[in-house]
Structures are given as structure tokens and as C-alpha cells.
């Protein structure tokens, strides 16, 4: 009987081959999925590259539409069977730096980002992306890209509307009959009324602040928010300056 205070030391001659890990895809020893050279993985990945070009050409080079079609194809493929999902995850793990346990949306996003050479930081920090997004966000990449496009289009439209409203400004010159001073409600400087201007709502500001409002495409009075349509100047020099700056 062996005393419980004794320990059995394993022999150095024990064969350790049974501890060698096997590739989760091809089940061969000596490598894992990230370095697997299976012809199946390579062939399917080459087909993905072909599909990227196919959908791009079908949409006349429109990357947003091509990505949407490619993404739909991948989701339809995965919906056919569990084995298809596993195969796509193996390919993404081998060629696109994902994990086998990653969610399907993250896997497909990563494939698209890599194939279309899209910098994820460009997506994440784009000024027109209002959806928190990174490589672990389970949101379809096509939704995010389409949102950026729509927000950009809306911004262009709003800028155009603002520009059009500025071109419709009506400028008037009115001689100042009073030698008085006013406090500008924007910069709080006290200025002679002759160096001021007013809107249709009768609120008056110094001409420097009015010029900034015009240059920055503001369309409403800072005090009462009434739409700016008319600008009255009390000084011919400033009247000429503002009208010249506002020419189409």
C-alpha cells in the first residue's frame, strides 16, 4: 500500500501525442483553423471574392447597393442550413480575423468590411453615422452605411434650403434719424445705431453680428426665432457690403 504522503512522479517516457490539438475544421494535427490550408476553405473564400465583384458590377459600381445585395446573399445562404452557418464562420475565422463563437451578424460584417476595404474607424466616427458601431456591434453593416448616406443627403438638402432662403433675403436701406446707442443682444457691445441693422421682427444687432449670421446661413432671429426675410441697414456702406456678399 502506498502511503498517502507519497506522490507518484510520471515517467518522462509517456507519449504526449494525445495532447496535441487538432484543427477544428479538417481535424488534422499541427495547426488550428486560423492557419488551415484546406482547399475547401480557399475555394469558398475565392467564391466570396468573385461574388463581391459580381454584385459590384451588377449595381454599376454602386458600393452601397452592392454591399446590400452581397449581405442579403450571405444571410440567405446561412438561412438554408446550420452547416452553411458553420462553414461561413470557419471561413471568416480563417481569412477575416473573427472567432468561431462570434455572432453571425458580426461575422458577415467583418467579411464585408474586409472584402470592400472599408476602414471600420471611418464608419464608427463618421459625422453622419448616428448609430454606435464597432467590429462587435450586431447591426447589419448595410443599415449603417445606408444611414450615413441618407443623413449626408439630408444635410445637403438642408444646406441647399438654407442657401436658397439666403438668396431670397430682401435688404433695405433706412437712414438713421437718431444719434443713439444700443446694446447688441449677441455680442453685448454698445454700438451706435448707425452701425446696426434690424430684421422684420424689429430686433436690432450690430452689423458685425448680422454679417456673421448671414455668412453662417442662419435663417431665424437669435432672439425671437422669427424667420429672417428682411434685413434693414442704417448705413449705406454696410448695406452695400451685405448685398454684395449675398449675391448668388
Short mmCIF file of C-alpha atoms in Angstrom, two decimals:
data_model
loop_
_atom_site.label_atom_id
_atom_site.label_comp_id
_atom_site.label_asym_id
_atom_site.label_seq_id
_atom_site.Cartn_x
_atom_site.Cartn_y
_atom_site.Cartn_z
CA UNK A 1 0.00 0.00 0.00
CA UNK A 2 1.30 3.47 -0.94
CA UNK A 3 1.50 5.96 1.89
CA UNK A 4 -0.76 8.99 1.28
CA UNK A 5 2.20 11.30 1.89
CA UNK A 6 3.98 9.89 -1.19
CA UNK A 7 3.42 11.19 -4.75
CA UNK A 8 3.81 9.18 -7.92
CA UNK A 9 6.03 11.05 -10.41
CA UNK A 10 5.09 10.29 -14.04
CA UNK A 11 7.78 8.82 -16.24
CA UNK A 12 9.38 11.14 -18.84
CA UNK A 13 8.77 8.46 -21.46
CA UNK A 14 4.99 8.96 -21.54
CA UNK A 15 3.75 9.64 -25.09
CA UNK A 16 2.20 13.13 -25.18
CA UNK A 17 0.82 12.94 -28.75
CA UNK A 18 -2.72 12.59 -27.46
CA UNK A 19 -2.47 16.17 -26.09
CA UNK A 20 -1.71 17.74 -29.49
CA UNK A 21 -4.60 19.90 -30.61
CA UNK A 22 -6.35 19.29 -33.90
CA UNK A 23 -7.78 21.77 -36.38
CA UNK A 24 -11.48 22.28 -35.71
CA UNK A 25 -12.24 22.19 -39.45
CA UNK A 26 -10.08 19.50 -41.08
CA UNK A 27 -9.24 17.69 -37.79
CA UNK A 28 -5.56 17.42 -38.75
CA UNK A 29 -2.89 17.86 -36.12
CA UNK A 30 -0.23 20.55 -36.05
CA UNK A 31 -2.35 23.62 -36.80
CA UNK A 32 -5.65 25.31 -35.99
CA UNK A 33 -8.39 26.94 -38.05
CA UNK A 34 -6.52 30.25 -38.38
CA UNK A 35 -3.75 28.58 -40.41
CA UNK A 36 -5.70 25.75 -42.04
CA UNK A 37 -4.85 25.27 -45.73
CA UNK A 38 -7.90 23.22 -46.63
CA UNK A 39 -8.81 23.54 -50.30
CA UNK A 40 -12.46 23.79 -49.29
CA UNK A 41 -11.87 26.97 -47.28
CA UNK A 42 -9.75 28.52 -50.02
CA UNK A 43 -12.26 27.67 -52.75
CA UNK A 44 -15.24 29.08 -50.89
CA UNK A 45 -13.32 32.23 -49.99
CA UNK A 46 -12.37 32.70 -53.65
CA UNK A 47 -16.06 32.41 -54.47
CA UNK A 48 -16.84 35.17 -51.95
CA UNK A 49 -14.29 37.39 -53.70
CA UNK A 50 -15.97 36.60 -57.02
CA UNK A 51 -19.40 37.45 -55.57
CA UNK A 52 -18.12 40.81 -54.37
CA UNK A 53 -17.09 41.71 -57.92
CA UNK A 54 -20.30 40.22 -59.32
CA UNK A 55 -22.60 42.33 -57.14
CA UNK A 56 -20.48 45.44 -57.70
CA UNK A 57 -20.73 45.06 -61.48
CA UNK A 58 -24.45 44.29 -61.29
CA UNK A 59 -25.00 47.59 -59.49
CA UNK A 60 -22.81 49.63 -61.87
CA UNK A 61 -20.17 50.22 -59.22
CA UNK A 62 -22.60 51.48 -56.56
CA UNK A 63 -20.94 50.14 -53.41
CA UNK A 64 -23.92 50.70 -51.11
CA UNK A 65 -26.27 48.68 -53.33
CA UNK A 66 -23.60 46.04 -53.98
CA UNK A 67 -22.97 45.58 -50.25
CA UNK A 68 -26.70 45.29 -49.59
CA UNK A 69 -27.09 42.57 -52.26
CA UNK A 70 -23.97 40.72 -51.11
CA UNK A 71 -25.12 40.89 -47.49
CA UNK A 72 -28.58 39.56 -48.39
CA UNK A 73 -26.97 36.70 -50.30
CA UNK A 74 -24.88 35.69 -47.28
CA UNK A 75 -27.86 35.79 -44.93
CA UNK A 76 -29.98 33.76 -47.37
CA UNK A 77 -27.17 31.22 -47.66
CA UNK A 78 -26.94 30.88 -43.89
CA UNK A 79 -30.70 30.52 -43.55
CA UNK A 80 -30.58 27.35 -45.64
CA UNK A 81 -28.84 25.21 -43.02
CA UNK A 82 -26.82 25.18 -39.83
CA UNK A 83 -23.89 23.68 -41.76
CA UNK A 84 -23.79 26.74 -44.00
CA UNK A 85 -23.50 28.96 -40.94
CA UNK A 86 -20.65 26.83 -39.61
CA UNK A 87 -18.81 26.90 -42.95
CA UNK A 88 -19.09 30.69 -43.21
CA UNK A 89 -17.81 31.07 -39.65
CA UNK A 90 -14.85 28.79 -40.44
CA UNK A 91 -14.01 30.92 -43.48
CA UNK A 92 -14.35 34.15 -41.51
CA UNK A 93 -12.14 32.76 -38.76
CA UNK A 94 -9.52 31.65 -41.29
CA UNK A 95 -9.43 34.72 -43.54
CA UNK A 96 -11.25 37.60 -41.80
CA UNK A 97 -10.00 37.59 -38.22
CA UNK A 98 -13.19 36.56 -36.41
CA UNK A 99 -13.89 33.89 -33.81
CA UNK A 100 -15.91 30.72 -34.23
CA UNK A 101 -18.16 31.85 -31.39
CA UNK A 102 -18.84 35.28 -32.94
CA UNK A 103 -22.43 36.16 -33.75
CA UNK A 104 -23.42 35.70 -37.37
CA UNK A 105 -24.05 39.43 -37.92
CA UNK A 106 -20.56 40.25 -36.67
CA UNK A 107 -19.07 37.55 -38.93
CA UNK A 108 -20.84 38.86 -42.03
CA UNK A 109 -19.99 42.47 -41.15
CA UNK A 110 -16.32 41.59 -40.87
CA UNK A 111 -16.32 39.75 -44.21
CA UNK A 112 -17.90 42.75 -45.93
CA UNK A 113 -15.60 45.29 -44.25
CA UNK A 114 -12.52 43.35 -45.32
CA UNK A 115 -13.65 42.48 -48.85
CA UNK A 116 -14.76 46.03 -49.62
CA UNK A 117 -11.71 47.51 -47.86
CA UNK A 118 -13.79 49.69 -45.55
CA UNK A 119 -12.00 51.18 -42.54
CA UNK A 120 -14.18 50.47 -39.52
CA UNK A 121 -12.98 53.71 -37.88
CA UNK A 122 -14.33 55.62 -40.89
CA UNK A 123 -17.73 54.04 -40.22
CA UNK A 124 -17.61 54.39 -36.42
CA UNK A 125 -16.61 58.05 -36.32
CA UNK A 126 -18.27 59.34 -39.49
CA UNK A 127 -20.01 62.66 -38.82
CA UNK A 128 -23.22 61.34 -40.40
CA UNK A 129 -23.25 58.00 -38.57
CA UNK A 130 -25.66 58.27 -35.65
CA UNK A 131 -25.50 54.57 -34.71
CA UNK A 132 -22.81 53.45 -32.22
CA UNK A 133 -20.86 50.95 -34.28
CA UNK A 134 -17.69 48.88 -33.95
CA UNK A 135 -16.49 45.43 -35.01
CA UNK A 136 -18.53 43.81 -32.23
CA UNK A 137 -21.84 45.58 -32.93
CA UNK A 138 -24.55 43.11 -34.06
CA UNK A 139 -26.12 45.51 -36.55
CA UNK A 140 -26.14 44.93 -40.30
CA UNK A 141 -23.37 46.96 -41.89
CA UNK A 142 -25.64 47.85 -44.84
CA UNK A 143 -28.05 49.57 -42.43
CA UNK A 144 -25.23 51.68 -41.00
CA UNK A 145 -23.80 52.63 -44.41
CA UNK A 146 -27.24 53.42 -45.78
CA UNK A 147 -27.90 55.60 -42.72
CA UNK A 148 -24.69 57.54 -43.39
CA UNK A 149 -25.76 58.09 -46.99
CA UNK A 150 -29.27 59.23 -46.03
CA UNK A 151 -28.01 61.57 -43.30
CA UNK A 152 -25.47 63.04 -45.71
CA UNK A 153 -28.17 63.56 -48.34
CA UNK A 154 -30.46 65.22 -45.79
CA UNK A 155 -27.64 67.53 -44.73
CA UNK A 156 -27.00 68.54 -48.34
CA UNK A 157 -30.72 69.19 -48.83
CA UNK A 158 -30.93 71.29 -45.66
CA UNK A 159 -27.88 73.30 -46.70
CA UNK A 160 -29.46 73.87 -50.10
CA UNK A 161 -32.68 75.04 -48.45
CA UNK A 162 -30.70 77.41 -46.24
CA UNK A 163 -28.77 78.73 -49.23
CA UNK A 164 -31.98 79.33 -51.13
CA UNK A 165 -33.50 81.17 -48.21
CA UNK A 166 -30.43 83.40 -48.01
CA UNK A 167 -30.70 84.28 -51.68
CA UNK A 168 -34.27 85.44 -51.01
CA UNK A 169 -33.19 87.99 -48.41
CA UNK A 170 -34.51 91.47 -49.02
CA UNK A 171 -32.16 94.26 -48.00
CA UNK A 172 -33.39 97.73 -47.21
CA UNK A 173 -31.55 100.96 -46.52
CA UNK A 174 -33.12 103.25 -43.95
CA UNK A 175 -31.47 106.47 -42.87
CA UNK A 176 -30.96 106.63 -39.15
CA UNK A 177 -32.67 109.68 -37.67
CA UNK A 178 -31.47 109.08 -34.12
CA UNK A 179 -27.98 109.54 -32.76
CA UNK A 180 -28.47 106.81 -30.16
CA UNK A 181 -26.61 103.73 -28.99
CA UNK A 182 -27.91 100.21 -28.46
CA UNK A 183 -26.57 97.07 -26.81
CA UNK A 184 -26.25 94.19 -29.27
CA UNK A 185 -28.08 91.16 -27.88
CA UNK A 186 -25.49 88.81 -29.40
CA UNK A 187 -22.09 90.27 -28.50
CA UNK A 188 -23.37 92.67 -25.78
CA UNK A 189 -21.27 95.51 -27.18
CA UNK A 190 -22.69 99.02 -27.10
CA UNK A 191 -22.67 100.48 -30.61
CA UNK A 192 -24.08 103.45 -32.46
CA UNK A 193 -27.41 102.68 -34.09
CA UNK A 194 -25.99 103.75 -37.44
CA UNK A 195 -23.65 100.74 -37.18
CA UNK A 196 -26.52 98.33 -36.61
CA UNK A 197 -29.19 96.56 -38.57
CA UNK A 198 -32.58 95.06 -37.85
CA UNK A 199 -34.87 92.29 -39.03
CA UNK A 200 -38.58 92.37 -39.82
CA UNK A 201 -39.25 91.44 -36.19
CA UNK A 202 -37.62 94.81 -35.23
CA UNK A 203 -34.82 93.25 -33.19
CA UNK A 204 -31.56 95.12 -33.75
CA UNK A 205 -27.99 93.82 -33.72
CA UNK A 206 -24.61 95.27 -34.55
CA UNK A 207 -23.71 94.93 -38.20
CA UNK A 208 -20.75 92.61 -37.44
CA UNK A 209 -23.05 90.07 -35.79
CA UNK A 210 -25.60 90.37 -38.59
CA UNK A 211 -22.86 89.69 -41.11
CA UNK A 212 -21.83 86.56 -39.18
CA UNK A 213 -25.44 85.35 -39.12
CA UNK A 214 -25.62 85.77 -42.88
CA UNK A 215 -22.28 84.08 -43.53
CA UNK A 216 -23.18 81.15 -41.27
CA UNK A 217 -26.54 80.72 -43.00
CA UNK A 218 -28.75 81.39 -40.01
CA UNK A 219 -32.36 81.70 -41.04
CA UNK A 220 -34.04 82.92 -37.85
CA UNK A 221 -33.68 85.80 -35.42
CA UNK A 222 -31.49 84.73 -32.46
CA UNK A 223 -33.83 86.49 -30.03
CA UNK A 224 -37.37 85.57 -31.11
CA UNK A 225 -36.65 82.82 -33.71
CA UNK A 226 -38.81 84.53 -36.35
CA UNK A 227 -37.69 83.73 -39.89
CA UNK A 228 -35.24 86.23 -41.35
CA UNK A 229 -36.64 87.67 -44.57
CA UNK A 230 -35.77 91.36 -44.47
CA UNK A 231 -32.58 93.00 -43.25
CA UNK A 232 -32.64 96.74 -42.73
CA UNK A 233 -29.35 98.64 -42.65
CA UNK A 234 -28.90 102.19 -41.34
CA UNK A 235 -25.60 102.76 -43.11
CA UNK A 236 -25.11 102.74 -46.88
CA UNK A 237 -21.62 101.24 -46.59
CA UNK A 238 -22.90 98.23 -44.65
CA UNK A 239 -25.93 97.94 -46.92
CA UNK A 240 -23.67 97.64 -49.97
CA UNK A 241 -21.38 95.18 -48.20
CA UNK A 242 -24.19 92.82 -47.19
CA UNK A 243 -25.95 92.93 -50.54
CA UNK A 244 -22.69 92.20 -52.39
CA UNK A 245 -21.88 89.28 -50.07
CA UNK A 246 -25.35 87.85 -50.62
CA UNK A 247 -25.18 87.78 -54.41
CA UNK A 248 -25.83 84.27 -55.89
#
